[in-house]
Every structure is written in C-alpha cells, then in structure tokens.
Coordinates of C-alpha atoms in Angstrom, one line a residue:
X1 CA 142.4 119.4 116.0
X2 CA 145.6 117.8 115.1
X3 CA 147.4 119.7 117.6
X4 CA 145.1 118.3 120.5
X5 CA 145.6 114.3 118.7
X6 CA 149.7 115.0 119.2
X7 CA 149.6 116.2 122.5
X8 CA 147.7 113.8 123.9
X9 CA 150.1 111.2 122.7
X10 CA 153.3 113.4 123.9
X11 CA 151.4 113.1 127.4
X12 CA 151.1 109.5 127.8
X13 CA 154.8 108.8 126.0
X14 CA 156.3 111.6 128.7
X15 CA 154.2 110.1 131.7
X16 CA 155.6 106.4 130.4
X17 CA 158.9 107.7 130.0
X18 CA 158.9 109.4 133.6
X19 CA 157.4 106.3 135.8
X20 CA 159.8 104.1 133.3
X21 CA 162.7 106.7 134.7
X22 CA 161.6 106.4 138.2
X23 CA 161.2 103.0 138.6
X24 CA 164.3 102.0 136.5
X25 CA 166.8 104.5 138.1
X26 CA 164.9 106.1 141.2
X27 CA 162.9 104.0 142.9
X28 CA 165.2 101.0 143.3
X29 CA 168.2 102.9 145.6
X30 CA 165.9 104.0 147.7
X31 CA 163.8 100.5 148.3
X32 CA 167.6 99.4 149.2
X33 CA 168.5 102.3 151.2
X34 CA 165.2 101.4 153.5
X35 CA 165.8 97.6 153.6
X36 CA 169.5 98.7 154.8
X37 CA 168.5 100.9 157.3
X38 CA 166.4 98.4 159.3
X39 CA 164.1 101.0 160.3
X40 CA 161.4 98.4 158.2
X41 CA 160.9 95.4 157.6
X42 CA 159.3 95.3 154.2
X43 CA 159.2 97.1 151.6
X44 CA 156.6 97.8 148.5
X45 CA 158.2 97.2 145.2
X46 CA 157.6 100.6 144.0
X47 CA 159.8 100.1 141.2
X48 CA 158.0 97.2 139.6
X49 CA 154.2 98.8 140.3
X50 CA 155.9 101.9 138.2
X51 CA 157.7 99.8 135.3
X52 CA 154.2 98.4 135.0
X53 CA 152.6 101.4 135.1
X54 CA 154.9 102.5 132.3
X55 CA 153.8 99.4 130.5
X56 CA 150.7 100.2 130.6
X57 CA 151.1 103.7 129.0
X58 CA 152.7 102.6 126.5
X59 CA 150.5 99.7 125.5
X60 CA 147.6 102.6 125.7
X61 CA 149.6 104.8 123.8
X62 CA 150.7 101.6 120.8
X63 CA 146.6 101.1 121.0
X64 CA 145.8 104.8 120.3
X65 CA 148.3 104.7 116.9
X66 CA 146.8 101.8 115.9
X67 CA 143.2 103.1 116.7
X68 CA 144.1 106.3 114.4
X69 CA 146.0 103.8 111.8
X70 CA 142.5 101.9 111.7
X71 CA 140.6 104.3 111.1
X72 CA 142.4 106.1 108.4
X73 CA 142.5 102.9 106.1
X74 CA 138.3 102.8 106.1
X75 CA 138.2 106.7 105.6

C-alpha cells in the first residue's frame, strides 16, 4: 500500500518537473523562433499555460502531504 501512496506522488513531482522543464527551457525558443519567422502572427504562450500547469501539480502534490500529515496526527 505504501508503495502505491509514493508513486503516486513521484508521478505528479515528475509530471511538475517535466511541464516546469518545458515551459522554462523548451517552450520559450521556439514561441521566438515562430514570432521570428513571420510565418504567424501570434503566438500562444505555451510556456506560461505549462509553468502554470506545473503550479498546479505541485500545489496538488503540497495538498496531498498535507492531506497524509492530517490525517496521521488524528490516527
């Protein structure tokens, strides 16, 4: 059971680390390699919807420890 409780928190700290990867380092050169090559005219902030996205992982994931922390203290 333990086993299942841990990997379900290295999945969401992975999946925040990955879109926080992507949309920190990724993401951005190739917004500016599209709004260089004029072949658009806008582009969608991918970057920022994936930093938030990694925000939002992580808050989930902060929320689950202090779910488990919780509970523990009225066991």
């Amino acid at each position: 059971m333990k086993s299942r409780k841990r990997s379900f928190d290295w999945m969401l700290f992975a999946s925040a680390g990955i879109f926080f990867f992507f949309g920190k380092f990724i993401s951005p050169r190739y917004e500016e390699m599209l709004l260089t090559s004029g072949v658009v005219d806008e582009v969608t902030p991918i970057s920022k919807y994936s930093l938030f996205f990694s925000a939002f992982l992580t808050l989930c994931l902060i929320g689950r420890w202090i779910y488990r922390w919780k509970n523990r203290k009225q066991k």
